mmCIF file with all atom_site columns, C-alpha atoms in Angstrom:
data_model
loop_
_atom_site.group_PDB
_atom_site.id
_atom_site.type_symbol
_atom_site.label_atom_id
_atom_site.label_alt_id
_atom_site.label_comp_id
_atom_site.label_asym_id
_atom_site.label_entity_id
_atom_site.label_seq_id
_atom_site.pdbx_PDB_ins_code
_atom_site.Cartn_x
_atom_site.Cartn_y
_atom_site.Cartn_z
_atom_site.occupancy
_atom_site.B_iso_or_equiv
_atom_site.pdbx_formal_charge
_atom_site.auth_seq_id
_atom_site.auth_comp_id
_atom_site.auth_asym_id
_atom_site.auth_atom_id
_atom_site.pdbx_PDB_model_num
ATOM 1   C CA . UNK A 1 1   ? 89.366  83.789  107.912 1.00 58.00 ? 1   UNK A CA 1
ATOM 2   C CA . UNK A 1 2   ? 89.860  85.327  104.205 1.00 82.00 ? 2   UNK A CA 1
ATOM 3   C CA . UNK A 1 3   ? 91.751  82.336  102.731 1.00 93.00 ? 3   UNK A CA 1
ATOM 4   C CA . UNK A 1 4   ? 89.931  82.426  99.405  1.00 97.00 ? 4   UNK A CA 1
ATOM 5   C CA . UNK A 1 5   ? 91.548  83.624  96.038  1.00 98.00 ? 5   UNK A CA 1
ATOM 6   C CA . UNK A 1 6   ? 88.671  83.631  94.139  1.00 98.00 ? 6   UNK A CA 1
ATOM 7   C CA . UNK A 1 7   ? 89.162  83.658  89.976  1.00 97.00 ? 7   UNK A CA 1
ATOM 8   C CA . UNK A 1 8   ? 86.237  83.670  88.628  1.00 97.00 ? 8   UNK A CA 1
ATOM 9   C CA . UNK A 1 9   ? 86.033  84.416  84.722  1.00 95.00 ? 9   UNK A CA 1
ATOM 10  C CA . UNK A 1 10  ? 82.321  84.970  83.861  1.00 96.00 ? 10  UNK A CA 1
ATOM 11  C CA . UNK A 1 11  ? 80.122  88.296  83.173  1.00 97.00 ? 11  UNK A CA 1
ATOM 12  C CA . UNK A 1 12  ? 78.439  89.498  85.812  1.00 97.00 ? 12  UNK A CA 1
ATOM 13  C CA . UNK A 1 13  ? 75.561  90.177  83.803  1.00 97.00 ? 13  UNK A CA 1
ATOM 14  C CA . UNK A 1 14  ? 75.369  86.448  82.666  1.00 96.00 ? 14  UNK A CA 1
ATOM 15  C CA . UNK A 1 15  ? 76.181  85.608  86.522  1.00 96.00 ? 15  UNK A CA 1
ATOM 16  C CA . UNK A 1 16  ? 74.679  87.719  88.568  1.00 96.00 ? 16  UNK A CA 1
ATOM 17  C CA . UNK A 1 17  ? 73.883  85.258  91.674  1.00 95.00 ? 17  UNK A CA 1
ATOM 18  C CA . UNK A 1 18  ? 77.528  83.711  91.776  1.00 96.00 ? 18  UNK A CA 1
ATOM 19  C CA . UNK A 1 19  ? 78.945  87.482  91.777  1.00 97.00 ? 19  UNK A CA 1
ATOM 20  C CA . UNK A 1 20  ? 76.168  88.048  94.243  1.00 96.00 ? 20  UNK A CA 1
ATOM 21  C CA . UNK A 1 21  ? 77.849  84.967  96.299  1.00 96.00 ? 21  UNK A CA 1
ATOM 22  C CA . UNK A 1 22  ? 81.052  86.346  96.075  1.00 97.00 ? 22  UNK A CA 1
ATOM 23  C CA . UNK A 1 23  ? 80.155  90.114  97.105  1.00 97.00 ? 23  UNK A CA 1
ATOM 24  C CA . UNK A 1 24  ? 78.486  88.223  100.144 1.00 96.00 ? 24  UNK A CA 1
ATOM 25  C CA . UNK A 1 25  ? 81.441  86.512  101.115 1.00 96.00 ? 25  UNK A CA 1
ATOM 26  C CA . UNK A 1 26  ? 84.096  89.209  101.441 1.00 96.00 ? 26  UNK A CA 1
ATOM 27  C CA . UNK A 1 27  ? 85.096  88.634  104.669 1.00 95.00 ? 27  UNK A CA 1
ATOM 28  C CA . UNK A 1 28  ? 86.226  85.001  103.779 1.00 95.00 ? 28  UNK A CA 1
ATOM 29  C CA . UNK A 1 29  ? 88.282  86.209  100.647 1.00 97.00 ? 29  UNK A CA 1
ATOM 30  C CA . UNK A 1 30  ? 91.723  87.562  100.264 1.00 97.00 ? 30  UNK A CA 1
ATOM 31  C CA . UNK A 1 31  ? 90.674  88.695  96.502  1.00 98.00 ? 31  UNK A CA 1
ATOM 32  C CA . UNK A 1 32  ? 88.906  88.093  93.483  1.00 98.00 ? 32  UNK A CA 1
ATOM 33  C CA . UNK A 1 33  ? 90.463  87.680  90.235  1.00 98.00 ? 33  UNK A CA 1
ATOM 34  C CA . UNK A 1 34  ? 88.868  90.035  87.182  1.00 98.00 ? 34  UNK A CA 1
ATOM 35  C CA . UNK A 1 35  ? 89.428  89.129  83.874  1.00 98.00 ? 35  UNK A CA 1
ATOM 36  C CA . UNK A 1 36  ? 86.916  90.790  81.794  1.00 98.00 ? 36  UNK A CA 1
ATOM 37  C CA . UNK A 1 37  ? 88.323  89.082  78.307  1.00 97.00 ? 37  UNK A CA 1
ATOM 38  C CA . UNK A 1 38  ? 91.380  87.140  79.033  1.00 96.00 ? 38  UNK A CA 1
ATOM 39  C CA . UNK A 1 39  ? 92.730  90.991  80.588  1.00 98.00 ? 39  UNK A CA 1
ATOM 40  C CA . UNK A 1 40  ? 91.221  94.091  80.903  1.00 98.00 ? 40  UNK A CA 1
ATOM 41  C CA . UNK A 1 41  ? 89.881  94.418  77.382  1.00 96.00 ? 41  UNK A CA 1
ATOM 42  C CA . UNK A 1 42  ? 89.598  97.344  75.042  1.00 96.00 ? 42  UNK A CA 1
ATOM 43  C CA . UNK A 1 43  ? 87.189  99.686  76.710  1.00 97.00 ? 43  UNK A CA 1
ATOM 44  C CA . UNK A 1 44  ? 85.741  99.669  80.064  1.00 98.00 ? 44  UNK A CA 1
ATOM 45  C CA . UNK A 1 45  ? 82.822  97.367  80.924  1.00 98.00 ? 45  UNK A CA 1
ATOM 46  C CA . UNK A 1 46  ? 80.568  99.177  83.208  1.00 98.00 ? 46  UNK A CA 1
ATOM 47  C CA . UNK A 1 47  ? 79.580  95.695  84.431  1.00 98.00 ? 47  UNK A CA 1
ATOM 48  C CA . UNK A 1 48  ? 82.844  94.631  85.797  1.00 98.00 ? 48  UNK A CA 1
ATOM 49  C CA . UNK A 1 49  ? 83.446  97.819  87.014  1.00 98.00 ? 49  UNK A CA 1
ATOM 50  C CA . UNK A 1 50  ? 80.064  97.873  89.461  1.00 98.00 ? 50  UNK A CA 1
ATOM 51  C CA . UNK A 1 51  ? 81.205  94.323  90.794  1.00 98.00 ? 51  UNK A CA 1
ATOM 52  C CA . UNK A 1 52  ? 85.003  95.714  91.092  1.00 98.00 ? 52  UNK A CA 1
ATOM 53  C CA . UNK A 1 53  ? 83.715  98.875  93.284  1.00 98.00 ? 53  UNK A CA 1
ATOM 54  C CA . UNK A 1 54  ? 81.882  96.487  95.274  1.00 98.00 ? 54  UNK A CA 1
ATOM 55  C CA . UNK A 1 55  ? 84.094  94.197  96.120  1.00 98.00 ? 55  UNK A CA 1
ATOM 56  C CA . UNK A 1 56  ? 86.690  97.206  96.728  1.00 98.00 ? 56  UNK A CA 1
ATOM 57  C CA . UNK A 1 57  ? 84.123  98.684  98.990  1.00 98.00 ? 57  UNK A CA 1
ATOM 58  C CA . UNK A 1 58  ? 83.964  95.770  101.434 1.00 97.00 ? 58  UNK A CA 1
ATOM 59  C CA . UNK A 1 59  ? 87.547  95.829  101.667 1.00 97.00 ? 59  UNK A CA 1
ATOM 60  C CA . UNK A 1 60  ? 88.353  93.119  98.973  1.00 98.00 ? 60  UNK A CA 1
ATOM 61  C CA . UNK A 1 61  ? 91.375  93.225  96.753  1.00 98.00 ? 61  UNK A CA 1
ATOM 62  C CA . UNK A 1 62  ? 90.834  93.060  93.274  1.00 98.00 ? 62  UNK A CA 1
ATOM 63  C CA . UNK A 1 63  ? 93.898  91.812  91.033  1.00 98.00 ? 63  UNK A CA 1
ATOM 64  C CA . UNK A 1 64  ? 93.471  91.896  87.579  1.00 98.00 ? 64  UNK A CA 1
ATOM 65  C CA . UNK A 1 65  ? 94.251  89.452  84.983  1.00 98.00 ? 65  UNK A CA 1
ATOM 66  C CA . UNK A 1 66  ? 97.346  89.328  82.800  1.00 98.00 ? 66  UNK A CA 1
ATOM 67  C CA . UNK A 1 67  ? 98.793  86.710  80.869  1.00 98.00 ? 67  UNK A CA 1
ATOM 68  C CA . UNK A 1 68  ? 102.616 86.540  80.686  1.00 98.00 ? 68  UNK A CA 1
ATOM 69  C CA . UNK A 1 69  ? 102.901 83.322  78.176  1.00 98.00 ? 69  UNK A CA 1
ATOM 70  C CA . UNK A 1 70  ? 105.394 82.881  80.037  1.00 98.00 ? 70  UNK A CA 1
ATOM 71  C CA . UNK A 1 71  ? 108.024 85.119  79.813  1.00 97.00 ? 71  UNK A CA 1
ATOM 72  C CA . UNK A 1 72  ? 107.327 85.468  75.976  1.00 97.00 ? 72  UNK A CA 1
ATOM 73  C CA . UNK A 1 73  ? 104.632 88.644  76.186  1.00 98.00 ? 73  UNK A CA 1
ATOM 74  C CA . UNK A 1 74  ? 106.191 92.268  75.756  1.00 97.00 ? 74  UNK A CA 1
ATOM 75  C CA . UNK A 1 75  ? 106.334 93.982  79.321  1.00 97.00 ? 75  UNK A CA 1
ATOM 76  C CA . UNK A 1 76  ? 104.754 97.192  77.595  1.00 97.00 ? 76  UNK A CA 1
ATOM 77  C CA . UNK A 1 77  ? 101.804 95.115  76.757  1.00 98.00 ? 77  UNK A CA 1
ATOM 78  C CA . UNK A 1 78  ? 100.826 93.556  80.155  1.00 98.00 ? 78  UNK A CA 1
ATOM 79  C CA . UNK A 1 79  ? 101.768 96.827  81.853  1.00 98.00 ? 79  UNK A CA 1
ATOM 80  C CA . UNK A 1 80  ? 99.220  98.547  79.578  1.00 98.00 ? 80  UNK A CA 1
ATOM 81  C CA . UNK A 1 81  ? 96.824  96.017  80.681  1.00 98.00 ? 81  UNK A CA 1
ATOM 82  C CA . UNK A 1 82  ? 97.602  96.669  84.316  1.00 98.00 ? 82  UNK A CA 1
ATOM 83  C CA . UNK A 1 83  ? 97.375  100.326 83.651  1.00 98.00 ? 83  UNK A CA 1
ATOM 84  C CA . UNK A 1 84  ? 93.571  99.393  81.882  1.00 98.00 ? 84  UNK A CA 1
ATOM 85  C CA . UNK A 1 85  ? 92.679  97.586  84.953  1.00 98.00 ? 85  UNK A CA 1
ATOM 86  C CA . UNK A 1 86  ? 93.573  100.117 86.963  1.00 98.00 ? 86  UNK A CA 1
ATOM 87  C CA . UNK A 1 87  ? 92.142  102.595 85.079  1.00 98.00 ? 87  UNK A CA 1
ATOM 88  C CA . UNK A 1 88  ? 89.228  101.208 84.567  1.00 98.00 ? 88  UNK A CA 1
ATOM 89  C CA . UNK A 1 89  ? 88.009  98.814  87.184  1.00 98.00 ? 89  UNK A CA 1
ATOM 90  C CA . UNK A 1 90  ? 90.081  100.420 90.182  1.00 98.00 ? 90  UNK A CA 1
ATOM 91  C CA . UNK A 1 91  ? 92.365  97.371  90.728  1.00 98.00 ? 91  UNK A CA 1
ATOM 92  C CA . UNK A 1 92  ? 94.643  97.195  93.080  1.00 95.00 ? 92  UNK A CA 1
ATOM 93  C CA . UNK A 1 93  ? 97.048  94.158  92.186  1.00 98.00 ? 93  UNK A CA 1
ATOM 94  C CA . UNK A 1 94  ? 97.832  91.850  89.520  1.00 98.00 ? 94  UNK A CA 1
ATOM 95  C CA . UNK A 1 95  ? 97.577  88.068  88.773  1.00 98.00 ? 95  UNK A CA 1
ATOM 96  C CA . UNK A 1 96  ? 99.737  87.392  86.593  1.00 98.00 ? 96  UNK A CA 1
ATOM 97  C CA . UNK A 1 97  ? 99.435  84.086  84.927  1.00 98.00 ? 97  UNK A CA 1
ATOM 98  C CA . UNK A 1 98  ? 101.405 81.335  82.728  1.00 98.00 ? 98  UNK A CA 1
ATOM 99  C CA . UNK A 1 99  ? 104.569 82.088  84.805  1.00 98.00 ? 99  UNK A CA 1
ATOM 100 C CA . UNK A 1 100 ? 107.823 79.903  84.612  1.00 98.00 ? 100 UNK A CA 1
ATOM 101 C CA . UNK A 1 101 ? 108.957 77.997  87.724  1.00 97.00 ? 101 UNK A CA 1
ATOM 102 C CA . UNK A 1 102 ? 112.208 77.496  86.678  1.00 97.00 ? 102 UNK A CA 1
ATOM 103 C CA . UNK A 1 103 ? 114.858 80.937  87.571  1.00 97.00 ? 103 UNK A CA 1
ATOM 104 C CA . UNK A 1 104 ? 115.958 81.327  83.803  1.00 97.00 ? 104 UNK A CA 1
ATOM 105 C CA . UNK A 1 105 ? 113.598 84.001  83.025  1.00 97.00 ? 105 UNK A CA 1
ATOM 106 C CA . UNK A 1 106 ? 113.359 85.661  86.855  1.00 98.00 ? 106 UNK A CA 1
ATOM 107 C CA . UNK A 1 107 ? 114.523 89.037  85.556  1.00 98.00 ? 107 UNK A CA 1
ATOM 108 C CA . UNK A 1 108 ? 111.928 89.306  83.076  1.00 98.00 ? 108 UNK A CA 1
ATOM 109 C CA . UNK A 1 109 ? 109.880 88.896  86.606  1.00 98.00 ? 109 UNK A CA 1
ATOM 110 C CA . UNK A 1 110 ? 111.911 91.500  88.251  1.00 98.00 ? 110 UNK A CA 1
ATOM 111 C CA . UNK A 1 111 ? 111.539 94.284  85.772  1.00 98.00 ? 111 UNK A CA 1
ATOM 112 C CA . UNK A 1 112 ? 107.438 92.958  85.491  1.00 98.00 ? 112 UNK A CA 1
ATOM 113 C CA . UNK A 1 113 ? 106.548 93.343  88.642  1.00 98.00 ? 113 UNK A CA 1
ATOM 114 C CA . UNK A 1 114 ? 109.048 97.203  89.271  1.00 98.00 ? 114 UNK A CA 1
ATOM 115 C CA . UNK A 1 115 ? 106.553 97.736  86.336  1.00 98.00 ? 115 UNK A CA 1
ATOM 116 C CA . UNK A 1 116 ? 103.589 96.676  88.514  1.00 98.00 ? 116 UNK A CA 1
ATOM 117 C CA . UNK A 1 117 ? 104.464 98.171  91.270  1.00 98.00 ? 117 UNK A CA 1
ATOM 118 C CA . UNK A 1 118 ? 104.552 101.786 89.476  1.00 98.00 ? 118 UNK A CA 1
ATOM 119 C CA . UNK A 1 119 ? 101.481 101.829 87.954  1.00 98.00 ? 119 UNK A CA 1
ATOM 120 C CA . UNK A 1 120 ? 99.706  100.984 91.636  1.00 97.00 ? 120 UNK A CA 1
ATOM 121 C CA . UNK A 1 121 ? 99.685  97.059  92.322  1.00 98.00 ? 121 UNK A CA 1
ATOM 122 C CA . UNK A 1 122 ? 99.970  96.667  95.520  1.00 97.00 ? 122 UNK A CA 1
ATOM 123 C CA . UNK A 1 123 ? 100.165 93.124  95.147  1.00 98.00 ? 123 UNK A CA 1
ATOM 124 C CA . UNK A 1 124 ? 100.914 90.361  92.870  1.00 98.00 ? 124 UNK A CA 1
ATOM 125 C CA . UNK A 1 125 ? 100.076 87.145  92.894  1.00 98.00 ? 125 UNK A CA 1
ATOM 126 C CA . UNK A 1 126 ? 101.997 85.033  90.267  1.00 98.00 ? 126 UNK A CA 1
ATOM 127 C CA . UNK A 1 127 ? 100.792 81.259  88.972  1.00 98.00 ? 127 UNK A CA 1
ATOM 128 C CA . UNK A 1 128 ? 103.236 78.839  88.229  1.00 98.00 ? 128 UNK A CA 1
ATOM 129 C CA . UNK A 1 129 ? 100.869 75.878  88.773  1.00 97.00 ? 129 UNK A CA 1
ATOM 130 C CA . UNK A 1 130 ? 103.714 74.067  89.986  1.00 96.00 ? 130 UNK A CA 1
ATOM 131 C CA . UNK A 1 131 ? 106.546 74.788  93.219  1.00 95.00 ? 131 UNK A CA 1
ATOM 132 C CA . UNK A 1 132 ? 108.741 77.649  91.296  1.00 97.00 ? 132 UNK A CA 1
ATOM 133 C CA . UNK A 1 133 ? 112.286 78.527  92.271  1.00 96.00 ? 133 UNK A CA 1
ATOM 134 C CA . UNK A 1 134 ? 112.086 79.840  95.472  1.00 96.00 ? 134 UNK A CA 1
ATOM 135 C CA . UNK A 1 135 ? 113.407 83.584  94.059  1.00 96.00 ? 135 UNK A CA 1
ATOM 136 C CA . UNK A 1 136 ? 110.850 84.239  92.867  1.00 97.00 ? 136 UNK A CA 1
ATOM 137 C CA . UNK A 1 137 ? 109.437 84.518  96.440  1.00 97.00 ? 137 UNK A CA 1
ATOM 138 C CA . UNK A 1 138 ? 111.128 88.145  96.272  1.00 96.00 ? 138 UNK A CA 1
ATOM 139 C CA . UNK A 1 139 ? 108.573 89.892  94.688  1.00 97.00 ? 139 UNK A CA 1
ATOM 140 C CA . UNK A 1 140 ? 105.368 87.975  94.973  1.00 98.00 ? 140 UNK A CA 1
ATOM 141 C CA . UNK A 1 141 ? 102.636 88.451  97.725  1.00 97.00 ? 141 UNK A CA 1
ATOM 142 C CA . UNK A 1 142 ? 101.481 85.119  96.508  1.00 98.00 ? 142 UNK A CA 1
ATOM 143 C CA . UNK A 1 143 ? 102.918 82.482  94.598  1.00 98.00 ? 143 UNK A CA 1
ATOM 144 C CA . UNK A 1 144 ? 100.733 79.394  93.036  1.00 98.00 ? 144 UNK A CA 1
ATOM 145 C CA . UNK A 1 145 ? 102.538 76.317  93.145  1.00 97.00 ? 145 UNK A CA 1
ATOM 146 C CA . UNK A 1 146 ? 99.815  73.517  91.977  1.00 97.00 ? 146 UNK A CA 1
ATOM 147 C CA . UNK A 1 147 ? 97.024  73.942  89.721  1.00 98.00 ? 147 UNK A CA 1
ATOM 148 C CA . UNK A 1 148 ? 95.314  71.147  88.328  1.00 97.00 ? 148 UNK A CA 1
ATOM 149 C CA . UNK A 1 149 ? 92.504  68.424  88.861  1.00 97.00 ? 149 UNK A CA 1
ATOM 150 C CA . UNK A 1 150 ? 91.460  67.137  92.691  1.00 97.00 ? 150 UNK A CA 1
ATOM 151 C CA . UNK A 1 151 ? 92.977  63.827  91.399  1.00 97.00 ? 151 UNK A CA 1
ATOM 152 C CA . UNK A 1 152 ? 96.230  64.927  90.946  1.00 97.00 ? 152 UNK A CA 1
ATOM 153 C CA . UNK A 1 153 ? 96.116  67.303  93.984  1.00 97.00 ? 153 UNK A CA 1
ATOM 154 C CA . UNK A 1 154 ? 94.934  64.366  95.893  1.00 95.00 ? 154 UNK A CA 1
ATOM 155 C CA . UNK A 1 155 ? 98.098  62.451  94.888  1.00 94.00 ? 155 UNK A CA 1
ATOM 156 C CA . UNK A 1 156 ? 100.389 64.935  95.080  1.00 89.00 ? 156 UNK A CA 1
ATOM 157 C CA . UNK A 1 157 ? 103.556 64.050  97.540  1.00 86.00 ? 157 UNK A CA 1
ATOM 158 C CA . UNK A 1 158 ? 103.802 67.572  99.874  1.00 84.00 ? 158 UNK A CA 1
ATOM 159 C CA . UNK A 1 159 ? 106.694 68.989  99.540  1.00 84.00 ? 159 UNK A CA 1
ATOM 160 C CA . UNK A 1 160 ? 107.869 71.575  102.351 1.00 86.00 ? 160 UNK A CA 1
ATOM 161 C CA . UNK A 1 161 ? 108.382 74.999  100.576 1.00 90.00 ? 161 UNK A CA 1
ATOM 162 C CA . UNK A 1 162 ? 112.286 75.909  100.693 1.00 88.00 ? 162 UNK A CA 1
ATOM 163 C CA . UNK A 1 163 ? 111.657 79.986  100.831 1.00 85.00 ? 163 UNK A CA 1
ATOM 164 C CA . UNK A 1 164 ? 110.863 82.165  103.330 1.00 80.00 ? 164 UNK A CA 1
ATOM 165 C CA . UNK A 1 165 ? 107.537 82.332  105.059 1.00 83.00 ? 165 UNK A CA 1
ATOM 166 C CA . UNK A 1 166 ? 107.130 86.064  104.074 1.00 88.00 ? 166 UNK A CA 1
ATOM 167 C CA . UNK A 1 167 ? 105.142 85.242  101.077 1.00 96.00 ? 167 UNK A CA 1
ATOM 168 C CA . UNK A 1 168 ? 101.846 83.200  100.882 1.00 96.00 ? 168 UNK A CA 1
ATOM 169 C CA . UNK A 1 169 ? 101.634 79.909  98.838  1.00 97.00 ? 169 UNK A CA 1
ATOM 170 C CA . UNK A 1 170 ? 98.360  79.177  96.628  1.00 97.00 ? 170 UNK A CA 1
ATOM 171 C CA . UNK A 1 171 ? 96.603  76.055  95.572  1.00 97.00 ? 171 UNK A CA 1
ATOM 172 C CA . UNK A 1 172 ? 94.200  76.054  92.496  1.00 98.00 ? 172 UNK A CA 1
ATOM 173 C CA . UNK A 1 173 ? 92.178  72.870  92.394  1.00 98.00 ? 173 UNK A CA 1
ATOM 174 C CA . UNK A 1 174 ? 89.217  72.418  90.201  1.00 98.00 ? 174 UNK A CA 1
ATOM 175 C CA . UNK A 1 175 ? 87.371  68.908  89.339  1.00 97.00 ? 175 UNK A CA 1
ATOM 176 C CA . UNK A 1 176 ? 86.524  68.755  92.864  1.00 97.00 ? 176 UNK A CA 1
ATOM 177 C CA . UNK A 1 177 ? 83.611  66.558  94.634  1.00 96.00 ? 177 UNK A CA 1
ATOM 178 C CA . UNK A 1 178 ? 81.045  68.551  96.794  1.00 93.00 ? 178 UNK A CA 1
ATOM 179 C CA . UNK A 1 179 ? 81.726  65.491  99.717  1.00 92.00 ? 179 UNK A CA 1
ATOM 180 C CA . UNK A 1 180 ? 85.495  66.948  99.696  1.00 94.00 ? 180 UNK A CA 1
ATOM 181 C CA . UNK A 1 181 ? 87.361  68.996  101.921 1.00 93.00 ? 181 UNK A CA 1
ATOM 182 C CA . UNK A 1 182 ? 89.973  71.114  100.019 1.00 94.00 ? 182 UNK A CA 1
ATOM 183 C CA . UNK A 1 183 ? 90.499  73.612  102.647 1.00 93.00 ? 183 UNK A CA 1
ATOM 184 C CA . UNK A 1 184 ? 91.344  71.474  105.056 1.00 93.00 ? 184 UNK A CA 1
ATOM 185 C CA . UNK A 1 185 ? 93.838  68.928  102.452 1.00 94.00 ? 185 UNK A CA 1
ATOM 186 C CA . UNK A 1 186 ? 95.518  73.278  101.449 1.00 95.00 ? 186 UNK A CA 1
ATOM 187 C CA . UNK A 1 187 ? 95.956  74.116  104.928 1.00 92.00 ? 187 UNK A CA 1
ATOM 188 C CA . UNK A 1 188 ? 97.640  70.371  105.283 1.00 92.00 ? 188 UNK A CA 1
ATOM 189 C CA . UNK A 1 189 ? 99.872  71.304  102.765 1.00 93.00 ? 189 UNK A CA 1
ATOM 190 C CA . UNK A 1 190 ? 100.947 74.714  103.684 1.00 93.00 ? 190 UNK A CA 1
ATOM 191 C CA . UNK A 1 191 ? 98.842  76.701  101.710 1.00 95.00 ? 191 UNK A CA 1
ATOM 192 C CA . UNK A 1 192 ? 97.668  80.100  102.904 1.00 95.00 ? 192 UNK A CA 1
ATOM 193 C CA . UNK A 1 193 ? 95.499  80.643  100.115 1.00 97.00 ? 193 UNK A CA 1
ATOM 194 C CA . UNK A 1 194 ? 93.075  78.425  97.757  1.00 97.00 ? 194 UNK A CA 1
ATOM 195 C CA . UNK A 1 195 ? 90.480  78.335  95.622  1.00 97.00 ? 195 UNK A CA 1
ATOM 196 C CA . UNK A 1 196 ? 89.003  74.628  94.743  1.00 97.00 ? 196 UNK A CA 1
ATOM 197 C CA . UNK A 1 197 ? 85.829  74.314  92.333  1.00 97.00 ? 197 UNK A CA 1
ATOM 198 C CA . UNK A 1 198 ? 83.738  71.947  90.741  1.00 96.00 ? 198 UNK A CA 1
ATOM 199 C CA . UNK A 1 199 ? 84.626  72.877  87.090  1.00 96.00 ? 199 UNK A CA 1
ATOM 200 C CA . UNK A 1 200 ? 85.923  71.046  84.292  1.00 96.00 ? 200 UNK A CA 1
ATOM 201 C CA . UNK A 1 201 ? 87.826  70.851  81.176  1.00 92.00 ? 201 UNK A CA 1
ATOM 202 C CA . UNK A 1 202 ? 89.239  73.744  79.218  1.00 91.00 ? 202 UNK A CA 1
ATOM 203 C CA . UNK A 1 203 ? 87.080  76.720  81.698  1.00 93.00 ? 203 UNK A CA 1
ATOM 204 C CA . UNK A 1 204 ? 86.665  75.494  85.319  1.00 96.00 ? 204 UNK A CA 1
ATOM 205 C CA . UNK A 1 205 ? 87.406  78.984  86.952  1.00 96.00 ? 205 UNK A CA 1
ATOM 206 C CA . UNK A 1 206 ? 83.997  79.656  85.480  1.00 95.00 ? 206 UNK A CA 1
ATOM 207 C CA . UNK A 1 207 ? 82.407  78.047  88.545  1.00 96.00 ? 207 UNK A CA 1
ATOM 208 C CA . UNK A 1 208 ? 82.469  78.957  92.300  1.00 96.00 ? 208 UNK A CA 1
ATOM 209 C CA . UNK A 1 209 ? 83.391  76.890  95.434  1.00 93.00 ? 209 UNK A CA 1
ATOM 210 C CA . UNK A 1 210 ? 80.451  75.208  96.667  1.00 87.00 ? 210 UNK A CA 1
ATOM 211 C CA . UNK A 1 211 ? 81.043  77.119  99.949  1.00 83.00 ? 211 UNK A CA 1
ATOM 212 C CA . UNK A 1 212 ? 80.440  80.250  98.499  1.00 88.00 ? 212 UNK A CA 1
ATOM 213 C CA . UNK A 1 213 ? 76.803  78.827  97.352  1.00 67.00 ? 213 UNK A CA 1
ATOM 214 C CA . UNK A 1 214 ? 76.584  76.960  100.825 1.00 55.00 ? 214 UNK A CA 1
ATOM 215 C CA . UNK A 1 215 ? 78.267  78.987  103.644 1.00 48.00 ? 215 UNK A CA 1
ATOM 216 C CA . UNK A 1 216 ? 76.776  75.739  106.073 1.00 43.00 ? 216 UNK A CA 1
ATOM 217 C CA . UNK A 1 217 ? 79.254  73.941  104.478 1.00 42.00 ? 217 UNK A CA 1
ATOM 218 C CA . UNK A 1 218 ? 82.306  76.186  105.516 1.00 44.00 ? 218 UNK A CA 1
ATOM 219 C CA . UNK A 1 219 ? 84.688  73.752  107.767 1.00 41.00 ? 219 UNK A CA 1
#
């Protein structure tokens, strides 16, 4: 079942075994977030292009990372990033990071979504990190409604999603112990897509879910 959305922010030449594990897990992946340099960078990177091509060949969505700075970043700069992701790495969607949860800036993201569709983004994932206003479901395929530690995730009071069922909810969890069952908890909390990693600190997404290294641990 394709339930993993993997944001893995390491270079393929520095972590080849980890990227091999990601490619090998293709049937279980909803998508992979490609992030060469907090975005596409200033020039194409052959190593990222190669791994992106392998993922696409395996039928995996490849989403280009774009920081939106909570609606403060110029739309033209974000569209430039998405165009570079498309042209250099063949991405077929976008992962918008640092998205506010309130409705006040929805029009900004609505315009951004239209521009993203215009440059070929077939899948849009919005990372709010918390439950957003339901209006965002009108433009997104995936809404990240939680990003935080395993301890916070376990303590979080489950709340039913007030929007419709046309959007997938995603939970991104880090600092996860090896004996945890994040997939089971994600299902119980209504997340159709998830990623749970052992990483901690400012850069938890430089680690992979335990099950990608040890598939036999998959529930």
